[in-house]
Coordinates of C-alpha atoms in Angstrom, one line a residue:
X1 CA 19.7 12.7 -4.1
X2 CA 21.4 16.1 -3.2
X3 CA 25.1 16.3 -4.4
X4 CA 26.0 17.1 -0.8
X5 CA 24.4 14.3 0.5
X6 CA 26.4 11.9 2.7
X7 CA 26.7 8.4 2.0
X8 CA 27.5 5.8 5.1
X9 CA 28.9 2.9 3.2
X10 CA 28.6 -0.5 4.9
X11 CA 25.5 1.4 6.9
X12 CA 22.9 -1.3 6.4
X13 CA 25.5 -4.8 6.5
X14 CA 23.7 -7.7 8.1
X15 CA 24.6 -8.4 11.8
X16 CA 25.3 -4.7 11.9
X17 CA 23.2 -2.0 13.7
X18 CA 21.8 0.1 10.8
X19 CA 22.5 3.6 10.7
X20 CA 19.9 5.2 8.8
X21 CA 16.4 6.1 10.3
X22 CA 13.6 7.8 9.3
X23 CA 16.0 9.8 6.9
X24 CA 16.5 9.2 3.0
X25 CA 18.3 6.2 1.9
X26 CA 21.0 7.7 -0.8
X27 CA 21.3 5.8 -3.8
X28 CA 24.6 4.5 -3.3
X29 CA 23.2 3.0 0.2
X30 CA 20.4 0.8 -1.4
X31 CA 21.6 -2.5 -1.1
X32 CA 18.3 -4.4 -1.8
X33 CA 17.3 -6.9 -4.1
X34 CA 14.0 -8.0 -5.5
X35 CA 14.3 -11.4 -4.4
X36 CA 14.6 -9.7 -1.0
X37 CA 11.1 -8.6 -1.4
X38 CA 9.5 -12.3 -1.8
X39 CA 12.0 -13.3 1.3
X40 CA 10.5 -10.3 3.5
X41 CA 6.6 -10.5 2.5
X42 CA 6.5 -14.2 2.2
X43 CA 7.9 -14.4 6.2
X44 CA 6.2 -11.8 7.5
X45 CA 2.5 -12.9 5.5
X46 CA 2.6 -16.5 7.1
X47 CA 1.5 -16.3 10.9
X48 CA -1.8 -17.1 12.8
X49 CA -3.5 -13.5 12.6
X50 CA -4.3 -14.1 9.2
X51 CA -5.8 -17.7 9.8
X52 CA -7.6 -16.4 12.9
X53 CA -9.4 -13.8 10.1
X54 CA -10.2 -16.3 7.5
X55 CA -12.3 -18.5 10.7
X56 CA -14.5 -15.2 11.4
X57 CA -15.9 -16.1 8.0
X58 CA -17.6 -19.1 9.0
X59 CA -18.9 -17.6 12.3
X60 CA -20.5 -14.6 10.3
X61 CA -23.1 -17.6 8.8
X62 CA -21.3 -18.0 5.4
X63 CA -20.7 -21.4 3.9
X64 CA -17.4 -22.6 3.3
X65 CA -17.6 -21.6 -0.5
X66 CA -18.5 -18.0 0.0
X67 CA -15.7 -17.9 3.1
X68 CA -13.3 -18.6 0.7
X69 CA -14.5 -16.5 -1.9
X70 CA -14.1 -13.4 1.0
X71 CA -10.8 -14.5 1.5
X72 CA -9.9 -13.9 -2.3
X73 CA -11.6 -10.7 -2.5
X74 CA -10.3 -9.0 1.2
X75 CA -6.7 -9.9 0.4
X76 CA -7.0 -8.4 -2.8
X77 CA -6.4 -5.2 -0.7
X78 CA -2.8 -5.9 -1.0
X79 CA -2.6 -4.1 -4.0
X80 CA -2.7 -0.5 -2.4
X81 CA 0.3 -1.6 -0.4
X82 CA 2.2 -2.7 -3.3
X83 CA 1.3 0.9 -5.3
X84 CA 2.6 2.4 -2.2
X85 CA 5.5 0.1 -2.5
X86 CA 6.7 1.9 -5.7
X87 CA 6.4 5.5 -3.6
X88 CA 8.4 4.5 -1.1
X89 CA 11.3 3.5 -3.7
X90 CA 11.4 6.1 -5.7
X91 CA 11.2 8.2 -2.4
X92 CA 13.7 6.5 -0.3
X93 CA 11.7 7.4 2.6
X94 CA 9.6 5.7 5.0
X95 CA 5.5 6.5 5.0
X96 CA 5.9 8.3 8.3
X97 CA 8.3 10.8 6.9
X98 CA 7.1 11.3 3.3
X99 CA 3.5 11.7 4.6
X100 CA 4.5 15.0 6.0
X101 CA 4.0 16.5 2.1
X102 CA 0.7 15.9 2.5
X103 CA -0.2 16.3 5.9
X104 CA 2.4 19.1 6.6
X105 CA 4.8 18.6 9.2
X106 CA 2.6 19.2 12.3
X107 CA -0.5 17.5 10.6
X108 CA 1.3 14.3 10.1
X109 CA 1.9 13.9 13.8
X110 CA -1.5 12.4 14.7
X111 CA -0.9 9.8 11.8
X112 CA 2.9 9.0 13.4
X113 CA 1.3 8.5 16.4
X114 CA -1.4 6.5 15.2
X115 CA 0.8 4.4 13.3
X116 CA 3.0 3.8 16.6
X117 CA -0.2 2.9 18.7
X118 CA -1.1 0.5 16.0
X119 CA 2.2 -1.2 15.5
X120 CA 2.1 -1.8 19.3
X121 CA -1.3 -3.4 19.0
X122 CA -0.5 -5.5 16.5
X123 CA 3.0 -6.3 17.9
X124 CA 1.2 -7.5 21.4
X125 CA -1.4 -9.7 19.7
X126 CA 1.5 -11.4 17.5
X127 CA 3.1 -11.7 20.6
X128 CA 0.4 -13.1 22.6
X129 CA -0.4 -15.8 20.0
X130 CA 3.3 -17.2 20.4
X131 CA 3.0 -17.2 24.1
X132 CA 0.1 -19.4 23.7
X133 CA 2.0 -22.1 21.2
X134 CA 5.3 -22.1 23.2
X135 CA 2.9 -22.8 26.2
X136 CA 1.4 -25.6 24.4
X137 CA 4.7 -26.9 23.1
X138 CA 6.2 -26.5 26.7
X139 CA 3.3 -29.1 27.7
X140 CA 4.4 -31.3 24.8
X141 CA 7.8 -31.6 26.3
X142 CA 6.8 -32.4 29.3
X143 CA 6.3 -29.1 31.3
X144 CA 2.8 -29.7 32.1
X145 CA 1.8 -26.7 34.3
X146 CA 4.4 -24.3 32.7
X147 CA 2.2 -20.9 34.8
X148 CA 3.4 -18.0 35.0
X149 CA 7.0 -19.0 34.8
X150 CA 6.3 -20.4 31.2
X151 CA 4.5 -17.5 30.4
X152 CA 7.5 -15.2 31.6
X153 CA 10.0 -17.5 29.3
X154 CA 7.7 -17.4 26.2
X155 CA 7.6 -13.7 26.7
X156 CA 11.6 -13.4 27.1
X157 CA 12.0 -15.9 24.3
X158 CA 10.2 -13.5 21.6
X159 CA 11.6 -10.7 23.3
X160 CA 15.0 -11.2 22.7
X161 CA 14.5 -12.9 19.2
X162 CA 12.4 -10.4 17.7
X163 CA 13.8 -7.4 19.3
X164 CA 17.5 -8.4 18.5
X165 CA 16.6 -8.4 14.9
X166 CA 14.6 -5.3 14.9
X167 CA 16.8 -3.3 16.6
X168 CA 19.9 -4.6 14.4
X169 CA 18.0 -3.3 11.1
X170 CA 17.0 -3.7 7.7
X171 CA 19.5 -6.4 6.4
X172 CA 19.4 -8.1 9.0
X173 CA 15.8 -8.3 9.1
X174 CA 15.7 -9.2 5.5
X175 CA 18.4 -12.0 6.1
X176 CA 16.3 -14.2 8.9
X177 CA 12.8 -13.5 7.0
X178 CA 14.2 -15.5 4.2
X179 CA 14.6 -18.3 6.9
X180 CA 11.3 -17.6 8.2
X181 CA 9.8 -17.3 4.6
X182 CA 11.5 -21.1 4.3
X183 CA 10.9 -23.3 7.6
X184 CA 7.5 -21.8 8.6
X185 CA 6.1 -21.7 4.6
X186 CA 6.8 -25.4 4.3
X187 CA 5.8 -26.2 8.2
X188 CA 2.4 -24.5 7.3
X189 CA 2.5 -26.3 4.0
X190 CA 2.0 -29.5 5.7
X191 CA -0.1 -28.6 8.0
X192 CA -2.6 -27.0 5.0
X193 CA -2.2 -30.6 3.0
X194 CA -3.0 -32.5 6.0
X195 CA -5.9 -30.4 7.8
X196 CA -7.5 -30.0 4.0
X197 CA -8.3 -33.6 3.7
X198 CA -10.2 -33.6 6.8
X199 CA -12.8 -31.0 5.5
X200 CA -16.5 -32.2 4.7
X201 CA -16.1 -30.5 1.1
X202 CA -20.0 -32.4 0.5
X203 CA -21.4 -30.7 2.9
X204 CA -19.4 -27.2 1.8
X205 CA -22.0 -25.4 1.1
X206 CA -23.8 -25.5 4.7
X207 CA -23.5 -22.9 7.2
X208 CA -22.0 -23.5 10.3
X209 CA -23.3 -20.5 12.2
X210 CA -26.4 -18.4 12.2
X211 CA -26.1 -15.6 9.6
X212 CA -24.4 -12.5 11.5
X213 CA -26.2 -9.8 9.0
X214 CA -29.7 -9.7 7.4
X215 CA -28.6 -11.2 3.9
X216 CA -25.9 -13.6 2.3
X217 CA -24.4 -10.4 0.2
X218 CA -24.0 -8.5 3.8
X219 CA -22.1 -11.2 5.7
X220 CA -20.1 -11.9 2.8
X221 CA -19.0 -8.0 2.6
X222 CA -18.4 -7.9 6.3
X223 CA -16.0 -11.2 6.0
X224 CA -14.0 -9.6 3.1
X225 CA -14.1 -6.5 5.4
X226 CA -12.5 -8.4 7.9
X227 CA -9.8 -9.8 5.6
X228 CA -9.0 -6.9 4.1
X229 CA -8.4 -5.3 7.3
X230 CA -5.1 -6.9 7.7
X231 CA -3.7 -5.9 4.3
X232 CA -5.2 -2.3 4.9
X233 CA -3.1 -2.6 8.3
X234 CA 0.3 -2.6 6.1
X235 CA -0.7 0.6 4.4
X236 CA 1.2 3.0 7.1
X237 CA 4.5 0.9 7.8
X238 CA 4.7 -2.4 4.7
X239 CA 6.1 0.5 1.8
X240 CA 8.7 1.2 4.4
X241 CA 10.5 -2.2 4.5
X242 CA 11.5 -1.9 0.5
X243 CA 13.4 1.5 0.3
X244 CA 16.6 0.0 0.0
X245 CA 15.7 -1.0 -3.2
X246 CA 17.1 0.9 -6.3
X247 CA 14.9 4.0 -6.9
X248 CA 15.6 3.0 -10.8
X249 CA 13.7 -0.3 -10.2
X250 CA 11.0 -0.3 -12.6
X251 CA 7.4 -0.2 -11.1
X252 CA 6.2 -3.4 -12.7
X253 CA 8.0 -5.9 -10.8
X254 CA 7.8 -3.9 -7.8
X255 CA 4.2 -4.3 -7.9
X256 CA 4.6 -8.0 -8.7
X257 CA 7.0 -9.2 -6.1
X258 CA 5.1 -7.2 -3.3
X259 CA 1.7 -8.2 -4.1
X260 CA 2.3 -11.8 -4.7
X261 CA 4.4 -12.3 -2.2
X262 CA 1.8 -11.0 0.5
X263 CA -1.4 -11.9 -1.4
X264 CA -0.4 -15.7 -1.4
X265 CA 0.4 -16.6 1.7
X266 CA -2.0 -14.6 3.4
X267 CA -4.6 -16.2 0.8
X268 CA -3.6 -19.6 1.9
X269 CA -3.4 -18.8 5.7
X270 CA -7.3 -17.1 5.7
X271 CA -8.4 -20.0 3.6
X272 CA -6.9 -22.4 6.1
X273 CA -8.6 -21.0 8.9
X274 CA -12.0 -20.9 7.2
X275 CA -11.7 -24.4 6.4
X276 CA -10.3 -25.2 9.6
X277 CA -13.2 -23.3 11.3
X278 CA -16.0 -26.0 9.8
X279 CA -14.2 -28.7 11.8
X280 CA -14.5 -26.8 15.3
X281 CA -13.9 -23.8 17.1
X282 CA -11.2 -22.0 16.3
X283 CA -11.1 -18.8 18.9
X284 CA -8.2 -20.3 19.8
X285 CA -5.9 -21.6 16.8
X286 CA -3.4 -22.8 18.6
X287 CA -5.6 -25.4 21.0
X288 CA -8.7 -25.6 18.3
X289 CA -6.6 -27.6 16.1
X290 CA -4.8 -30.0 18.1
X291 CA -7.6 -32.4 17.8
X292 CA -7.8 -33.1 14.6
X293 CA -4.0 -33.7 13.6
X294 CA -1.1 -36.4 15.0
X295 CA 1.1 -35.2 17.8
X296 CA 4.4 -35.1 15.5
X297 CA 2.0 -32.5 13.3
X298 CA 0.9 -30.7 16.0
X299 CA 4.6 -30.3 17.2
X300 CA 5.3 -28.6 13.6
X301 CA 2.3 -26.9 13.9
X302 CA 3.5 -24.9 17.3
X303 CA 6.9 -24.3 15.9
X304 CA 5.4 -22.8 12.8
X305 CA 2.9 -20.5 14.9
X306 CA 6.1 -19.3 17.0
X307 CA 7.9 -18.8 14.0
X308 CA 4.9 -17.1 12.2
X309 CA 4.8 -15.0 15.3
X310 CA 8.6 -13.5 15.4
X311 CA 8.7 -12.8 11.3
X312 CA 5.4 -11.1 11.7
X313 CA 7.0 -8.7 14.5
X314 CA 10.1 -8.3 13.5
X315 CA 9.6 -5.9 10.3
X316 CA 6.3 -4.1 12.7
X317 CA 9.3 -3.5 15.5
X318 CA 11.5 -1.9 13.2
X319 CA 9.0 0.3 11.6
X320 CA 7.4 1.5 15.0
X321 CA 10.9 2.5 15.8
X322 CA 10.8 5.0 12.6
X323 CA 7.3 6.0 13.7
X324 CA 8.7 6.9 16.9
X325 CA 11.3 9.2 15.5
X326 CA 8.7 10.6 13.1
X327 CA 6.8 11.5 16.4
X328 CA 9.9 13.9 17.4
X329 CA 11.5 11.5 19.5
X330 CA 14.9 12.1 19.2
X331 CA 16.6 9.2 19.6
X332 CA 18.8 6.7 17.0
X333 CA 16.6 4.1 15.2
X334 CA 18.1 1.4 17.3
X335 CA 17.4 3.2 20.5
X336 CA 13.9 4.0 19.5
X337 CA 13.1 0.8 18.1
X338 CA 14.3 -0.6 21.8
X339 CA 12.1 1.9 23.3
X340 CA 9.0 0.1 21.1
X341 CA 10.0 -3.5 21.8
X342 CA 10.0 -2.5 25.8
X343 CA 6.7 -0.7 25.7
X344 CA 5.0 -3.6 23.9
X345 CA 6.9 -6.1 26.1
X346 CA 5.2 -4.5 29.5
X347 CA 2.0 -4.6 27.8
X348 CA 2.2 -7.8 26.8
X349 CA 3.1 -8.5 30.1
X350 CA 0.3 -6.5 31.9
X351 CA -2.4 -8.6 29.8
X352 CA -0.7 -11.9 30.9
X353 CA -0.3 -11.5 34.3
X354 CA -3.0 -8.6 35.3
X355 CA -5.4 -7.9 33.3
X356 CA -6.4 -9.5 29.8
X357 CA -7.6 -6.7 27.6
X358 CA -6.6 -8.6 24.2
X359 CA -10.0 -8.0 23.1
X360 CA -10.2 -4.2 23.5
X361 CA -7.3 -4.4 21.2
X362 CA -8.9 -6.2 18.7
X363 CA -11.7 -4.2 18.4
X364 CA -9.3 -0.8 18.0
X365 CA -7.7 -3.0 15.2
X366 CA -11.5 -3.4 14.2
X367 CA -11.7 0.5 13.7
X368 CA -8.2 0.8 12.5
X369 CA -9.7 0.5 9.0
X370 CA -11.8 3.6 9.2
X371 CA -8.3 5.8 9.7
X372 CA -5.8 3.8 7.7
X373 CA -7.6 3.4 4.2
X374 CA -8.2 6.8 4.2
X375 CA -4.5 7.9 5.2
X376 CA -2.9 5.4 2.6
X377 CA -5.2 7.0 0.0
X378 CA -3.9 10.5 1.0
X379 CA 0.2 9.8 0.9
X380 CA -0.4 7.4 -1.8
X381 CA -2.1 9.9 -4.2
X382 CA 0.2 12.6 -3.3
X383 CA 3.2 10.5 -4.0
X384 CA 2.0 9.6 -7.6
X385 CA 1.3 13.4 -8.0
X386 CA 5.1 14.1 -7.2
X387 CA 6.1 10.8 -9.0
X388 CA 7.9 9.8 -6.0
X389 CA 9.8 12.7 -6.1
X390 CA 10.6 14.6 -2.5
X391 CA 13.0 17.0 -1.1
X392 CA 14.8 14.6 0.9
X393 CA 16.1 17.7 3.0
X394 CA 13.1 19.9 3.7
X395 CA 11.3 17.2 4.5
X396 CA 13.2 17.0 7.8
X397 CA 13.4 20.7 8.3
X398 CA 12.5 23.0 11.3
X399 CA 12.3 26.1 9.4
X400 CA 8.7 26.8 10.0
X401 CA 6.6 29.3 8.0
X402 CA 9.6 29.2 5.1
X403 CA 10.1 25.2 4.7
X404 CA 8.7 23.4 1.7
X405 CA 6.5 21.3 3.4
X406 CA 5.3 23.5 6.3
X407 CA 1.9 24.3 4.9
X408 CA -0.4 26.6 6.5
X409 CA 0.2 26.3 9.9
X410 CA 2.2 23.8 9.9
X411 CA -0.7 21.7 8.1
X412 CA -1.5 20.8 4.8
X413 CA -5.1 22.0 4.1
X414 CA -5.6 19.1 1.5
X415 CA -4.1 16.6 3.3
X416 CA -6.2 17.3 6.4
X417 CA -9.9 17.3 4.8
X418 CA -9.4 14.5 2.5
X419 CA -8.2 11.8 5.3
X420 CA -11.3 13.6 7.3
X421 CA -13.5 13.0 3.9
X422 CA -12.5 9.6 3.5
X423 CA -12.7 8.2 7.3
X424 CA -16.4 10.2 7.4
X425 CA -17.4 8.0 4.7
X426 CA -15.6 5.1 5.9
X427 CA -17.1 5.4 9.6
X428 CA -20.8 5.7 8.1
X429 CA -20.5 2.4 6.3
X430 CA -18.5 0.2 8.3
X431 CA -19.5 -2.7 10.8
X432 CA -17.7 -3.6 13.9
X433 CA -17.6 -5.0 17.3
X434 CA -17.7 -1.3 18.7
X435 CA -19.6 0.5 16.3
X436 CA -21.6 -0.1 13.2
X437 CA -21.9 3.1 10.7
X438 CA -25.9 4.5 9.5
X439 CA -25.5 3.6 5.9
X440 CA -24.1 0.0 7.1
X441 CA -26.9 -0.7 9.2
X442 CA -29.4 0.8 6.8
X443 CA -27.9 -1.8 4.4
X444 CA -28.1 -4.8 6.5
X445 CA -24.9 -4.7 8.1
X446 CA -22.8 -4.6 5.0
X447 CA -19.5 -3.3 5.5
X448 CA -18.4 -1.2 2.8
X449 CA -15.5 1.1 4.4
X450 CA -12.7 -1.0 3.5
X451 CA -14.0 -0.3 -0.4
X452 CA -15.0 3.4 0.2
X453 CA -12.2 4.7 2.4
X454 CA -9.0 4.9 0.3
X455 CA -10.9 6.3 -3.2
X456 CA -12.8 8.9 -1.6
X457 CA -9.6 10.5 0.5
X458 CA -7.6 9.5 -2.8
X459 CA -9.9 11.3 -4.8
X460 CA -10.6 14.2 -2.7
X461 CA -7.1 15.0 -1.9
X462 CA -6.2 14.8 -5.9
X463 CA -9.1 17.3 -6.4
X464 CA -8.0 19.7 -3.6
X465 CA -4.7 19.7 -5.1
X466 CA -5.7 20.7 -8.4
X467 CA -7.6 23.4 -7.5
X468 CA -4.6 24.4 -5.4
X469 CA -1.5 24.3 -7.7
X470 CA -1.7 23.3 -11.4
X471 CA -0.2 20.1 -12.5
X472 CA 2.7 21.6 -14.5
X473 CA 3.9 23.0 -10.8
X474 CA 3.8 19.5 -9.6
X475 CA 5.9 18.0 -12.0
X476 CA 8.3 20.7 -12.0
X477 CA 8.5 20.0 -8.6
X478 CA 8.7 16.5 -8.9
X479 CA 11.7 16.7 -11.8
X480 CA 13.5 19.5 -9.5
X481 CA 13.8 16.9 -6.4

């Protein structure tokens, strides 16, 4: 924090509009505690998206034991996001802003744009899950044919709740996430305990579908990749949410709280999706579970699905507003968030009433790993080289070539080359519904993109940076900022 940086007292109070956006959070304004991290990440992680990913492991031809192992392994990639959270706490900046240092002011624009587009895709998918759950709830309570009116009501309910919380800002989001974490977590724990007893554990080693790859090992790696796509998808926004922690918070507690509060709920949800997929078709996670639980529990399950959808969308909406600011939208954070909420609502209504292209959205998310892992590898490596030290004024500078983070014609060549290298490796080693890389095909359909993309880009960036400037210069810059 520079000596002349203004401090806004009460600029991030619950139920008031947060004043800060994609700019730096000065030390006196940091009002977050580690317990809030637990509430935030548990609430964000208990949702049907993880359930759906876990069920895919069974449809790929794995037996239940291997599917559960894939859930354990794939979710370990939350460690990347936990390490990245240490950087954003030290910097007091969101990812969409601090990535300017590693890519250049202009070079980061494609990343900020992709971050926003990806956020909208996740927001739409979660909203559709919520709509399906609310329609089922309407029918339970006697509205047998909700039709278009029911869909509109379901969308508006989520628009008002999610959008309202996200527009108010960080402190309000954290306040509500503790409620979502408690209520949704307990409800899904009851559903988990009930459904796990329905599973035929004696025959858990039997397959329930034909093997989607040439070998079991290839299918296992692909299932782990599918599950890892969720934690990796948080690399462009998840670390934003803890930047209100004091910058002096020790690194190990930050890592522990972020990792375990995200890993354990996601592990439970993906495992639940895997063992429920052995009971029947879980292509529709709401209707698919209905035959396997009593009516009273199904109501609890529906409410948990709606709550999970809301809890996952609120922080995504929040970071989307920051991404729009980083792209160059000249609006306050709350106004940028409102724009994002309206865009997501319009896309959702189009899918529900005009043309369903949700499959295309899911395919896009599957391809997202090709970018998000390498992107995370670059900005995170840069953050650790700088020890989280950024010049908060220069990173927003419009001075052009005279700016500290301008780079070469607005680009940082090291970051751009490194992310390209990581994406190239990920593209050659990925298996997705739309595209199979040549190396993945040669390995019998094994997906290695989730393993290789991040470290390849991080290592490339480190090597290029070491060639361009000495470590002592990097340390001196960190100490100066």
